[in-house]
Every structure is written in structure tokens, then in C-alpha cells.
PDB file of C-alpha atoms and ligand atoms in Angstrom:
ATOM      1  CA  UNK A   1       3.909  18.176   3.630  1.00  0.00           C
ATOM      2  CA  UNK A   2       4.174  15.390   6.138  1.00  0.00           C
ATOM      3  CA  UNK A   3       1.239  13.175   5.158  1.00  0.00           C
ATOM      4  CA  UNK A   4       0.031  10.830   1.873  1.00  0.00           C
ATOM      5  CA  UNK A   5      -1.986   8.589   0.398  1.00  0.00           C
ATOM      6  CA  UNK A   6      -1.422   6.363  -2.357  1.00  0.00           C
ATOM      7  CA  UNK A   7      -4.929   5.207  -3.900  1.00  0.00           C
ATOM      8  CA  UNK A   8      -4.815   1.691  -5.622  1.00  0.00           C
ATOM      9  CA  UNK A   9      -6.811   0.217  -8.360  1.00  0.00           C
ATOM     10  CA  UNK A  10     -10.444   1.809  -7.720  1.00  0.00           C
ATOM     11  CA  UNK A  11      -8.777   5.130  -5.951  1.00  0.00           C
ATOM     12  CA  UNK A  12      -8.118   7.538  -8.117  1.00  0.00           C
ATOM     13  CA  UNK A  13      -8.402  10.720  -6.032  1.00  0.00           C
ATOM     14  CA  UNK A  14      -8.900  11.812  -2.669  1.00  0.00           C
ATOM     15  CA  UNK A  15     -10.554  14.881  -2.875  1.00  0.00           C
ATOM     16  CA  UNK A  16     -10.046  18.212  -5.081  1.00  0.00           C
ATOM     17  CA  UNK A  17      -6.548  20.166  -4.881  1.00  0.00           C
ATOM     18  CA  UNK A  18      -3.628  21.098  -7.513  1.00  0.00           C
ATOM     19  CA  UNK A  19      -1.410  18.350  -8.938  1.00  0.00           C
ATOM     20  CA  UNK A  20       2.192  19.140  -9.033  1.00  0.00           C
ATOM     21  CA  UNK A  21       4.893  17.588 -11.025  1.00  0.00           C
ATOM     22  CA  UNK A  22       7.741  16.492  -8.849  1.00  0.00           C
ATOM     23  CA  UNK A  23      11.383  15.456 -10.733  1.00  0.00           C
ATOM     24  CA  UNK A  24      13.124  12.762  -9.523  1.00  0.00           C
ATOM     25  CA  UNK A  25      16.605  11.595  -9.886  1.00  0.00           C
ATOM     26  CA  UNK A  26      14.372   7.667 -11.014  1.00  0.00           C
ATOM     27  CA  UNK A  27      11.727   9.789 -12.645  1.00  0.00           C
ATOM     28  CA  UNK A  28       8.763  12.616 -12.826  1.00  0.00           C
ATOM     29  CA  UNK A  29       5.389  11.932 -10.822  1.00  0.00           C
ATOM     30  CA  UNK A  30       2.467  13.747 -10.927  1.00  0.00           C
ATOM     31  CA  UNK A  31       0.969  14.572  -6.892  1.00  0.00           C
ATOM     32  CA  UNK A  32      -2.273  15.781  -6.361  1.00  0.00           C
ATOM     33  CA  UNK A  33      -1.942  18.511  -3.265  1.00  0.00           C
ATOM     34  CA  UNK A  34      -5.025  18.242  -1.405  1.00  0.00           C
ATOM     35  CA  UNK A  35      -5.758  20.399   2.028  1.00  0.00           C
ATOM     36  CA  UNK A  36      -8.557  18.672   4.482  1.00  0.00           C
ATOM     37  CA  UNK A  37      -9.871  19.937   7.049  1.00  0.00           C
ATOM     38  CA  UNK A  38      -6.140  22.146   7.623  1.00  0.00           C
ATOM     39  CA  UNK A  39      -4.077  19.334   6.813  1.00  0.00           C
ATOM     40  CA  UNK A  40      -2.231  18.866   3.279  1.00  0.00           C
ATOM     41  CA  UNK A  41      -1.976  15.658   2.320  1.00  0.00           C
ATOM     42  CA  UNK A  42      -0.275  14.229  -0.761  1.00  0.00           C
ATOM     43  CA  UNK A  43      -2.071  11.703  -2.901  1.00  0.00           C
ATOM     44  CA  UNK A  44      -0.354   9.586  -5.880  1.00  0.00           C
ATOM     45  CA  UNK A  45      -2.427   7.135  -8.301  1.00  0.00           C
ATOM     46  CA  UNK A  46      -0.337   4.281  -8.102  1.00  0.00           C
ATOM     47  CA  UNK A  47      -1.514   3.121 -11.745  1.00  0.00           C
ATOM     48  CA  UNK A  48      -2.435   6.509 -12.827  1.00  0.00           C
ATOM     49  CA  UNK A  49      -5.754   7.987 -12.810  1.00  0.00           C
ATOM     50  CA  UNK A  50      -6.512   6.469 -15.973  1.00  0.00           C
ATOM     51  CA  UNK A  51      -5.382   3.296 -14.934  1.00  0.00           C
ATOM     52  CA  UNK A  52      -2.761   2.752 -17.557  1.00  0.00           C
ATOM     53  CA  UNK A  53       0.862   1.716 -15.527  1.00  0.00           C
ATOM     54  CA  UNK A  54       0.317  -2.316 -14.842  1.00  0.00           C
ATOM     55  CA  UNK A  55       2.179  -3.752 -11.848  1.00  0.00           C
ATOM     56  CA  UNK A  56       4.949  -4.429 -12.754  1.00  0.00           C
ATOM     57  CA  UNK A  57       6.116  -1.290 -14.259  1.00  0.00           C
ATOM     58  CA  UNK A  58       4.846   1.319 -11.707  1.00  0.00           C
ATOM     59  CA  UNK A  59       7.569   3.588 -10.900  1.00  0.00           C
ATOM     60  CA  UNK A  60       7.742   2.659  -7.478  1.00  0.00           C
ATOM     61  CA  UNK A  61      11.204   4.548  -6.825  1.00  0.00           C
ATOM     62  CA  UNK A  62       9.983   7.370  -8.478  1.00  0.00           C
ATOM     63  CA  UNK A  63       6.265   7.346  -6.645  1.00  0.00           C
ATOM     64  CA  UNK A  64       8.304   7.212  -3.075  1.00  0.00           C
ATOM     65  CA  UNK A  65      11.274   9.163  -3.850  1.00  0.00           C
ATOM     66  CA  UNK A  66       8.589  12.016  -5.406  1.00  0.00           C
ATOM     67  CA  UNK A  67       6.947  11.888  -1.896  1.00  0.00           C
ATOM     68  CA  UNK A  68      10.201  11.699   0.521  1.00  0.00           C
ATOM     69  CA  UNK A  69      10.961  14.819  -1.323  1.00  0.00           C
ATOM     70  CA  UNK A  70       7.873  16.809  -0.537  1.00  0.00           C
ATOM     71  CA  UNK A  71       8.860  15.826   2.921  1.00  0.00           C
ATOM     72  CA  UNK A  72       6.082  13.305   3.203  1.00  0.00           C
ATOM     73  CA  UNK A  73       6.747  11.246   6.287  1.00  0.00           C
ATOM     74  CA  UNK A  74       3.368   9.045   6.754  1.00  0.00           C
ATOM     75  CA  UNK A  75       1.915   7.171   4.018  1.00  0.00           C
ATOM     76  CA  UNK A  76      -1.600   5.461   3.674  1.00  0.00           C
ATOM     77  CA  UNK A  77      -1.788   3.190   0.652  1.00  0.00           C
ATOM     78  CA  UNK A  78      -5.283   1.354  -0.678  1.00  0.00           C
ATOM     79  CA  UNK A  79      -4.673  -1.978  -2.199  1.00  0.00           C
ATOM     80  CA  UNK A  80      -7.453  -4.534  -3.821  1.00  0.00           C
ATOM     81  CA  UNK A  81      -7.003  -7.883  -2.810  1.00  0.00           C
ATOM     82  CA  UNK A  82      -7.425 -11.052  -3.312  1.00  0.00           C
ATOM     83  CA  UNK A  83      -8.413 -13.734  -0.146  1.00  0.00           C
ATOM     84  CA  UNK A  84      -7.470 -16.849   0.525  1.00  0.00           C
ATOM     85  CA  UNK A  85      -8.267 -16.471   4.501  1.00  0.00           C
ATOM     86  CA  UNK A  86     -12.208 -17.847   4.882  1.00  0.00           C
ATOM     87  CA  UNK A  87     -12.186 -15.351   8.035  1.00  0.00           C
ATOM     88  CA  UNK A  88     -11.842 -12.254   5.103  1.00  0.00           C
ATOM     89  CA  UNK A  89     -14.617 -11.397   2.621  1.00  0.00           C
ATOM     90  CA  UNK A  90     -15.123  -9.551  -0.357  1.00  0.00           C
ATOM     91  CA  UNK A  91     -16.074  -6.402   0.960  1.00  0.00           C
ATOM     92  CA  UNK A  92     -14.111  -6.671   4.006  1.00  0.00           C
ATOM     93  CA  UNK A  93     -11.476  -4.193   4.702  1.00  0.00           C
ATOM     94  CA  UNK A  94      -7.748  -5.616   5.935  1.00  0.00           C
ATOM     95  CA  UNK A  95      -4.691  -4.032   7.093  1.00  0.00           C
ATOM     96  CA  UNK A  96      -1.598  -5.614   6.173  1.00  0.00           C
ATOM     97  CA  UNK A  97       0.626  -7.130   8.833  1.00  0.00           C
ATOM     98  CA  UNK A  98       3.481  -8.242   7.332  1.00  0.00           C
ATOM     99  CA  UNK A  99       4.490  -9.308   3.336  1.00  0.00           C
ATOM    100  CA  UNK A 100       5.687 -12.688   1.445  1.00  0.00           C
ATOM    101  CA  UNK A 101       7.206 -11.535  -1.823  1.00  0.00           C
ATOM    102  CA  UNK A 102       7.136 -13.225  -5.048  1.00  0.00           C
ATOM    103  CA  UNK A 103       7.683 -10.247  -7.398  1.00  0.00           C
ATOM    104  CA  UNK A 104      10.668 -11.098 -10.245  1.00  0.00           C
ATOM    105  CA  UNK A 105      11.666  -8.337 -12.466  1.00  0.00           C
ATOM    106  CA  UNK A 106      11.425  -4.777 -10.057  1.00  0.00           C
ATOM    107  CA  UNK A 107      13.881  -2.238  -9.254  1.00  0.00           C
ATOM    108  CA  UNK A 108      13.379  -2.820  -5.460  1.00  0.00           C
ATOM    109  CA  UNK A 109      15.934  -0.501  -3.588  1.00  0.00           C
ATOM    110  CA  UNK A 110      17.472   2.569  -4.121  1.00  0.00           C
ATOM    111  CA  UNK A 111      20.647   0.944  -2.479  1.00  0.00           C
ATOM    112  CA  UNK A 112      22.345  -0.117  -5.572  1.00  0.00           C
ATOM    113  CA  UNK A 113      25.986   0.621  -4.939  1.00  0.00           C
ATOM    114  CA  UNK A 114      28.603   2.559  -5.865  1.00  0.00           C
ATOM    115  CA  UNK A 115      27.353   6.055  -5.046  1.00  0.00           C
ATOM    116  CA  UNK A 116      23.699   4.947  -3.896  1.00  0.00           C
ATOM    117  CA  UNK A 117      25.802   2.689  -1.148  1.00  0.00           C
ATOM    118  CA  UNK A 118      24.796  -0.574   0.095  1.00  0.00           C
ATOM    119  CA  UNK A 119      22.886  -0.795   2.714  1.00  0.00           C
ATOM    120  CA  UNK A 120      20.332  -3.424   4.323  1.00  0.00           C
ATOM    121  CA  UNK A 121      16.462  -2.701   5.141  1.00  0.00           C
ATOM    122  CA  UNK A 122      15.459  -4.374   8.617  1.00  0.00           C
ATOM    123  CA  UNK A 123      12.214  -5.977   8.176  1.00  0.00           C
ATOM    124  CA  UNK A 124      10.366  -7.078  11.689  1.00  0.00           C
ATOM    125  CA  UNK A 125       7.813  -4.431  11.067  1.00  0.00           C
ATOM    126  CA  UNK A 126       7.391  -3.943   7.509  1.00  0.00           C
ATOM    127  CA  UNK A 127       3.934  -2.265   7.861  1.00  0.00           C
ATOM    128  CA  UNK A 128       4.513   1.126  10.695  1.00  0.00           C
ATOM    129  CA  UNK A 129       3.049  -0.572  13.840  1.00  0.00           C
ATOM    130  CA  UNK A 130       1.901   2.896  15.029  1.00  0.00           C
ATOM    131  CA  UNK A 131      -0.276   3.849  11.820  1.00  0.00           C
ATOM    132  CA  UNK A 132      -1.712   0.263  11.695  1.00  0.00           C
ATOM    133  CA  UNK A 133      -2.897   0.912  15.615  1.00  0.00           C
ATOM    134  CA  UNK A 134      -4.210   4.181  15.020  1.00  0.00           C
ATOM    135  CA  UNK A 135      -6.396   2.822  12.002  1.00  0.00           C
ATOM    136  CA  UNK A 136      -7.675   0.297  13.927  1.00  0.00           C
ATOM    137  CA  UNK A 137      -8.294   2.387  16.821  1.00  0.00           C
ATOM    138  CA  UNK A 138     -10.374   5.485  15.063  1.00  0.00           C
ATOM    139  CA  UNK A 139     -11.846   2.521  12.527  1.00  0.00           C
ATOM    140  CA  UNK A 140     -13.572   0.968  15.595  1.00  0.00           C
ATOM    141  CA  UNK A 141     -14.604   4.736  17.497  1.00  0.00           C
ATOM    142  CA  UNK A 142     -16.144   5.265  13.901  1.00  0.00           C
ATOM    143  CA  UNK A 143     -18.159   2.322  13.488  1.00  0.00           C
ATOM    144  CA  UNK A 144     -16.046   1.072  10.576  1.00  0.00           C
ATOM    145  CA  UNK A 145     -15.705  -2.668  10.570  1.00  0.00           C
ATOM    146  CA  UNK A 146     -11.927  -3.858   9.672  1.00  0.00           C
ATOM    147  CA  UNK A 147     -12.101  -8.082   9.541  1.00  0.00           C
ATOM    148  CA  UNK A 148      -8.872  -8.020  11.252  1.00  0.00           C
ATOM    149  CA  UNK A 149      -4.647  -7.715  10.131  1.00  0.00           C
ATOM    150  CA  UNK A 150      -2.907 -10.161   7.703  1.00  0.00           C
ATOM    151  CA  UNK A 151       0.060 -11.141   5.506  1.00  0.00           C
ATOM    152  CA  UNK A 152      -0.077  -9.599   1.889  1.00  0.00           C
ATOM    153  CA  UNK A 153       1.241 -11.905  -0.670  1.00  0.00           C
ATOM    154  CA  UNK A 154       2.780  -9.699  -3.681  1.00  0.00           C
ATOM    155  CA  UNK A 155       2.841 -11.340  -7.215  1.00  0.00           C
ATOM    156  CA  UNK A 156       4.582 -10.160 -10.013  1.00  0.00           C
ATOM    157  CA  UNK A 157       1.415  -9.916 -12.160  1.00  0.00           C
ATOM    158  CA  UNK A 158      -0.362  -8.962 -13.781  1.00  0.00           C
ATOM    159  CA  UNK A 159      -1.769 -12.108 -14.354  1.00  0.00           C
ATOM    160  CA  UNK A 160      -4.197 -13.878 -11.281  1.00  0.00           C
ATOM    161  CA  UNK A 161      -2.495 -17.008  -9.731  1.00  0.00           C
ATOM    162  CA  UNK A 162      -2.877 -20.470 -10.183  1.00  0.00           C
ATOM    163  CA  UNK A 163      -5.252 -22.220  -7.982  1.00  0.00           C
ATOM    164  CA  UNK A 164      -2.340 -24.260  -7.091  1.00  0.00           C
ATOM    165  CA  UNK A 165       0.076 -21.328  -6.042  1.00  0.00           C
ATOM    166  CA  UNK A 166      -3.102 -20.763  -4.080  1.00  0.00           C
ATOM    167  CA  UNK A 167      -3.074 -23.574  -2.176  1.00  0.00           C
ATOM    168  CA  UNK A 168       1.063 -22.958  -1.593  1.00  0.00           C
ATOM    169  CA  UNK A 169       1.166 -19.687  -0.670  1.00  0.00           C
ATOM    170  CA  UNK A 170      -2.129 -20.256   2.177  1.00  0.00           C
ATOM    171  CA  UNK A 171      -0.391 -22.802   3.313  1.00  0.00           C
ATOM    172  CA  UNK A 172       2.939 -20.544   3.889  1.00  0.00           C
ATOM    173  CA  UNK A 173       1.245 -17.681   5.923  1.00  0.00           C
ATOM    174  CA  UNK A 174      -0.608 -15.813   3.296  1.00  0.00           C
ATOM    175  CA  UNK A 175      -3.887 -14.592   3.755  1.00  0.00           C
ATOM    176  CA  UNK A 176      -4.479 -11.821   1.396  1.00  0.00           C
ATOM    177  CA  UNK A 177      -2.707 -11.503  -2.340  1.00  0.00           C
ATOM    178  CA  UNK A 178      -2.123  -8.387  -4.900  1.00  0.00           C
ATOM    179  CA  UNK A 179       0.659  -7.444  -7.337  1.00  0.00           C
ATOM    180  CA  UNK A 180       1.780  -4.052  -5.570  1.00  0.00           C
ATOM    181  CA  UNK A 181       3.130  -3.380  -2.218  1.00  0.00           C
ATOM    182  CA  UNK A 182       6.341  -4.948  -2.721  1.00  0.00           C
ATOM    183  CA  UNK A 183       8.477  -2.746  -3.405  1.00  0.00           C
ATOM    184  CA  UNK A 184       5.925   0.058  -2.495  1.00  0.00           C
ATOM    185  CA  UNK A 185       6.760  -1.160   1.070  1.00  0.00           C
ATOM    186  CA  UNK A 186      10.286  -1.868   1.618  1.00  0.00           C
ATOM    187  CA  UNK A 187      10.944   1.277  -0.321  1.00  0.00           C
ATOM    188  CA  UNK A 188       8.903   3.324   1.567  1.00  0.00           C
ATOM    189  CA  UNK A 189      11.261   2.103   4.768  1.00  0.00           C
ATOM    190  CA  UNK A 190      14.636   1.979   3.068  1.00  0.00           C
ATOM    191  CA  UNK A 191      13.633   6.290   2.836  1.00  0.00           C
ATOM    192  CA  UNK A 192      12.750   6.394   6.686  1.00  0.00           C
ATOM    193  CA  UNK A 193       8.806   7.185   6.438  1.00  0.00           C
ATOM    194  CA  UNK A 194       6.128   5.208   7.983  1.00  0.00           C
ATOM    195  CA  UNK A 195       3.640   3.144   5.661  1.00  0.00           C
ATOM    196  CA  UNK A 196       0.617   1.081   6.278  1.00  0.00           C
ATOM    197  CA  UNK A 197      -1.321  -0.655   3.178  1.00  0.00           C
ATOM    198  CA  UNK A 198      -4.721  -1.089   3.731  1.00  0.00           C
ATOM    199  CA  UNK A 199      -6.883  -3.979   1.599  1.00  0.00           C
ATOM    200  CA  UNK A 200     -10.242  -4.052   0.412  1.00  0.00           C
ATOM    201  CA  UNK A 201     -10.901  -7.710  -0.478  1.00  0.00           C
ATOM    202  CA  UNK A 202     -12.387  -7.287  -3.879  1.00  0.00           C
ATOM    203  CA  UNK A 203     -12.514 -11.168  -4.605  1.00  0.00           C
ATOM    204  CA  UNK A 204     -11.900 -14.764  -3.627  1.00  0.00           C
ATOM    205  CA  UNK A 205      -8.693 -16.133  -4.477  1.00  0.00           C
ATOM    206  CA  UNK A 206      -8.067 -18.815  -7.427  1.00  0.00           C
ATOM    207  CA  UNK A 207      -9.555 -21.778  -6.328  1.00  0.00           C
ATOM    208  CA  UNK A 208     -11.118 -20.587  -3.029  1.00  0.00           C
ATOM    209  CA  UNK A 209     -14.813 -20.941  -5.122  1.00  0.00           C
ATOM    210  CA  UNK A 210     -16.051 -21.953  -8.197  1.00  0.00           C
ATOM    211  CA  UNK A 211     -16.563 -18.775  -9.280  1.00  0.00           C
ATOM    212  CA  UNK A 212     -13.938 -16.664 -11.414  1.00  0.00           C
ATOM    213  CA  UNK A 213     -11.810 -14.285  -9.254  1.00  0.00           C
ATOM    214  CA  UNK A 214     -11.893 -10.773 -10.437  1.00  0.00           C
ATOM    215  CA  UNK A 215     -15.203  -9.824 -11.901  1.00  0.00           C
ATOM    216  CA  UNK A 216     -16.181  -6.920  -9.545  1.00  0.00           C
ATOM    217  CA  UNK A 217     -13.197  -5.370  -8.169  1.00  0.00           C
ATOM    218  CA  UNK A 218     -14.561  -1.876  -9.159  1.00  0.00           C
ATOM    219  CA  UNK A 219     -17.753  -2.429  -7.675  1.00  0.00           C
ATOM    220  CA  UNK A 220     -16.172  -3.771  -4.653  1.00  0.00           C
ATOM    221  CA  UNK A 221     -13.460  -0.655  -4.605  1.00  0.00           C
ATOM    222  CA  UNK A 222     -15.986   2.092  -5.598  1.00  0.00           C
ATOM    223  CA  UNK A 223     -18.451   0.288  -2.477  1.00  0.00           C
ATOM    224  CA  UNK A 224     -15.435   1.270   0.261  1.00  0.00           C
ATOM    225  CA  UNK A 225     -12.851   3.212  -1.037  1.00  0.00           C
ATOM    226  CA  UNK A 226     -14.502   6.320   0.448  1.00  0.00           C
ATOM    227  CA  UNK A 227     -15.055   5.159   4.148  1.00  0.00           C
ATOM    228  CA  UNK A 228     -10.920   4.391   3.861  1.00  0.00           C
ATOM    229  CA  UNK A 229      -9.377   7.525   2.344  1.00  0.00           C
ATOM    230  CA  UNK A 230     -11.930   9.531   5.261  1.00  0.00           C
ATOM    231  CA  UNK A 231     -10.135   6.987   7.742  1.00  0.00           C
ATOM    232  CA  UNK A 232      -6.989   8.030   6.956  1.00  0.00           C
ATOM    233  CA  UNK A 233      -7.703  11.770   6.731  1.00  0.00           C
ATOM    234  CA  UNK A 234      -8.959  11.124  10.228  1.00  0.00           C
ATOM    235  CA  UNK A 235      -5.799   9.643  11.460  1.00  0.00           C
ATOM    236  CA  UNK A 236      -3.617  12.677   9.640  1.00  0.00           C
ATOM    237  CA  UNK A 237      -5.409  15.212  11.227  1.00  0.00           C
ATOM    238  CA  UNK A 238      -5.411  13.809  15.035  1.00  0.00           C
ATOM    239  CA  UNK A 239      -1.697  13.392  13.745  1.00  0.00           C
ATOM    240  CA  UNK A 240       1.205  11.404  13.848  1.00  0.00           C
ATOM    241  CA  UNK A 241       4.750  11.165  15.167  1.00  0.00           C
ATOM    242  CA  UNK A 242       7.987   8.611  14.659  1.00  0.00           C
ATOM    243  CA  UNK A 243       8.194   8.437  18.246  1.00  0.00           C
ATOM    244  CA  UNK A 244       6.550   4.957  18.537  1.00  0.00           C
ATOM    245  CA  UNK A 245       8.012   2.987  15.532  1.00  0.00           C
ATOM    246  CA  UNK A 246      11.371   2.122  14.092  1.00  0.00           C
ATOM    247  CA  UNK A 247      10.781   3.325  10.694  1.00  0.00           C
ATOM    248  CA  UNK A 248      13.195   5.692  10.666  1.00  0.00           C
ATOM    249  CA  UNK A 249      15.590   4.098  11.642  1.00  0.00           C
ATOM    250  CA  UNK A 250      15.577   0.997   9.985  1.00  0.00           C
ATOM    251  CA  UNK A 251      18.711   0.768   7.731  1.00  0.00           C
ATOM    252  CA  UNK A 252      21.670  -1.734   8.641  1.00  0.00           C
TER     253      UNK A 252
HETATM  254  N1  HPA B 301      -4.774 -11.756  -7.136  1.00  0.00           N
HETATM  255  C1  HPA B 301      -3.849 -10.805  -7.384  1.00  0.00           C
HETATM  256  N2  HPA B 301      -4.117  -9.512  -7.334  1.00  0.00           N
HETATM  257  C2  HPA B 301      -5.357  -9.134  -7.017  1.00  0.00           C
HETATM  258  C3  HPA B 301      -6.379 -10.072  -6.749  1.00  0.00           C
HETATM  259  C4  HPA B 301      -6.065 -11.461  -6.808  1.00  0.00           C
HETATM  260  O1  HPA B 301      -6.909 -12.348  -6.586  1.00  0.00           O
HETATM  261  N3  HPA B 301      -7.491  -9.358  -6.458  1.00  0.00           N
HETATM  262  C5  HPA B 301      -7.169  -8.045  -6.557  1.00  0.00           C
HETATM  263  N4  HPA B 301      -5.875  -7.896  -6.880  1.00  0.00           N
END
């Protein structure tokens, strides 16, 4: 199975199919196996359909091992933002473009040492360049509206920011901020496959207005999340290939 999605806050499914368990060396993860249209795709809830892993203590080595095991190559992932970029609005869908990370307490690599090695994960594309054109380019043949790429902050969570981390973190290149795709991201290199994570800006950032950030991220998410996992089913079935990235082959 070459192909997955990873549905954030708001996604919870992609369509019907069997869930497997799938044991992992980190840990056991439930994938729902879901065939569109010919193609089987993977799908993971990254906090669990119910909703119940916060940010910081997803599984993330489990969730991407489970996947590189199933032979999963291409991953789409849905993540609810924040904005602090006036050009992106609530509603508006982003693709991420590159990362600043300011998670603290993860287990962020699977190169630990000793018999897991030590190796280095080279980072000038972070998000697979190829997936993120081929969104873009069957999002505008469909009619879908994407604002345009940016830099995902990740927070540690799971509380919202500060209106003054805000005001730092805009100022340092970000333009769109959630508490997930670090390590989702780097780990999701460090085994080879290709990842883009797609945002739906579900609020204003701290600060950005007077009102309170937050209140309708599942309106926002049950509004769009739809038009995105079809996107990416789109994409999987036209298909994909490693032939115009360097995502597998990314370890120093
Ligand atoms: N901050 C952090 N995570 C988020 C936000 C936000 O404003 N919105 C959705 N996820």
C-alpha cells in the first residue's frame, strides 16, 4: 500500500474500509484500509477518532513507523491552523512550505544510537516538493481555492500561544501555527517517504484580533475537510513517483 493520509483534528476518516492493527517495534496503531476508486490508501487519526491523544503525546514514531511498514510511501496529512499571515483566512486552505520548531519534550527520531545508528535528516525540503506541486496543480484544474504555501510553526501545546510569541514567531518567518507536524514531518523523511501537510486555517492567531482564537475549529474543519481528503485521493490515483524529490534519499 503505497499511499496515506493522516486526518488532523476535524478528520477522523476518509471514507469506509477495515482498520487493521499494525505492531511496531515504538508501538501498536490502528489503520483504517480504505480502497477509492482502485487505489488503497491508508488513513491514521492522528489524535484518534475520538479525539483523545493531545499533542504532545501522539505516537508519532509509532503512527509513521506503522505506515513505512505497510509500505506506504506518500503521505497527505490535514492540520488546523492557526494564522498570523493577514494574506490567510479562516477558511482558507494552506500547504506547508517549510517548518520552525518549538516543540520540547518529543521523541523526534528514530536515530537514537547504539543499534538505531546515528544519522542526520537533511532538511531543504522538509515538505515533498513534488506532492505540494501536484496539490496545487489538480487544486486549481478543480476549482479549489488554496490561499497560497507557508511556514508552519509547531508548538509544543497544547496550550494556544501568547500574543507575544505571536508577534516573535511572525516576525521570524512564520505564517501559520499548530502543535503537530513536527516530528510528524522530519520523521516521515528520516523513513524515506514523501509528506506534504496541508492547513485549514481554523482561526486567527493570539493577538491577530480581538476576538478569542479557537472557538470554531470544528466548524471550520467539518466546512473543508472533505474538498481536501477528495484532493488528495485525486492526486493518489493520477499517482505518484520519487523520481522528482529527494525524499528518499535524505539521510547524512
Ligand atoms: N495555535 C496552535 N494550534 C492551533 C491553532 C492556534 O492558533 N489553531 C489550530 N491549531
Amino acid at each position: 500500500m503505497k499511499y496515506a493520509i493522516i486526518g488532523g483534528t476535524g478528520v477522523y476518516s476518509a471514507g469506509e474500509g477495515r482498520t487493521i492493527n499494525v505492531s511496531t517495534e515504538y508501538g501498536d496503531v490502528d489503520v483504517d484500509v480504505l480502497e477509492i476508486n482502485g487505489t488503497e490508501i491508508a488513513f491514521i487519526s492522528r489524535h484518534g477518532k475520538d479525539h483523545s491523544i493531545p499533542p504532545h503525546l501522539i505516537n508519532y514514531r509509532a503512527n509513521m513507523k506503522a505506515l513505512h511498514e505497510l509500505g506506504v510511501r506518500y503521505i497527505y496529512a490535514t492540520v488546523a491552523v492557526g494564522s498570523m499571515n493577514e494574506d490567510f483566512v479562516p477558511g482558507d486552505i494552506v500547504i506547508a512550505n517549510d517548518f520552525l520548531d518549538f516543540t520540547k519534550v518529543r521523541e523526534h527520531t528514530f536515530f537514537t544510537g547504539g543499534e538505531h545508528g546515528v544519522r542526520h535528516v537533511e532538511m531543504s525540503d522538509p515538505y515533498c516538493k513534488n506532492m505540494r506541486a501536484k496539490l496545487n496543480a489538480l487544486a486549481y484544474n478543480e476549482g479549489v481555492k488554496i490561499a497560497g504555501e507557508g511556514v508552519y510553526v509547531t508548538t509544543e501545546g497544547p496550550r494556544f500561544e501568547t500574543a507575544a510569541e505571536i508577534r516573535f514567531m511572525k516576525m521570524i518567518g512564520g505564517d501559520i501555527v499548530g502543535m503537530t507536524n513536527v516530528p510528524e514531518v522530519t520523521l516521515a523523511k528520516e523513513l524515506g517517504m514523501c509528506y506534504s501537510a496541508v492547513g485549514i486555517i481554523t482561526n486567527w492567531c493570539t493577538g491577530m484580533t480581538t476576538e478569542i482564537a479557537g472557538h470554531d475549529i470544528d466548524a471550520t474543519m467539518n466546512q473543508r475537510k472533505d474538498t481536501l481528503t477528495e484532493l488528495f485521493v485525486k492526486v493518489f490515483n493520477d499517482g505518484l513517483d520519487q523520481e522528482h524529490c529527494n525524499c528518499a534519499d535524505s539521510l547524512i
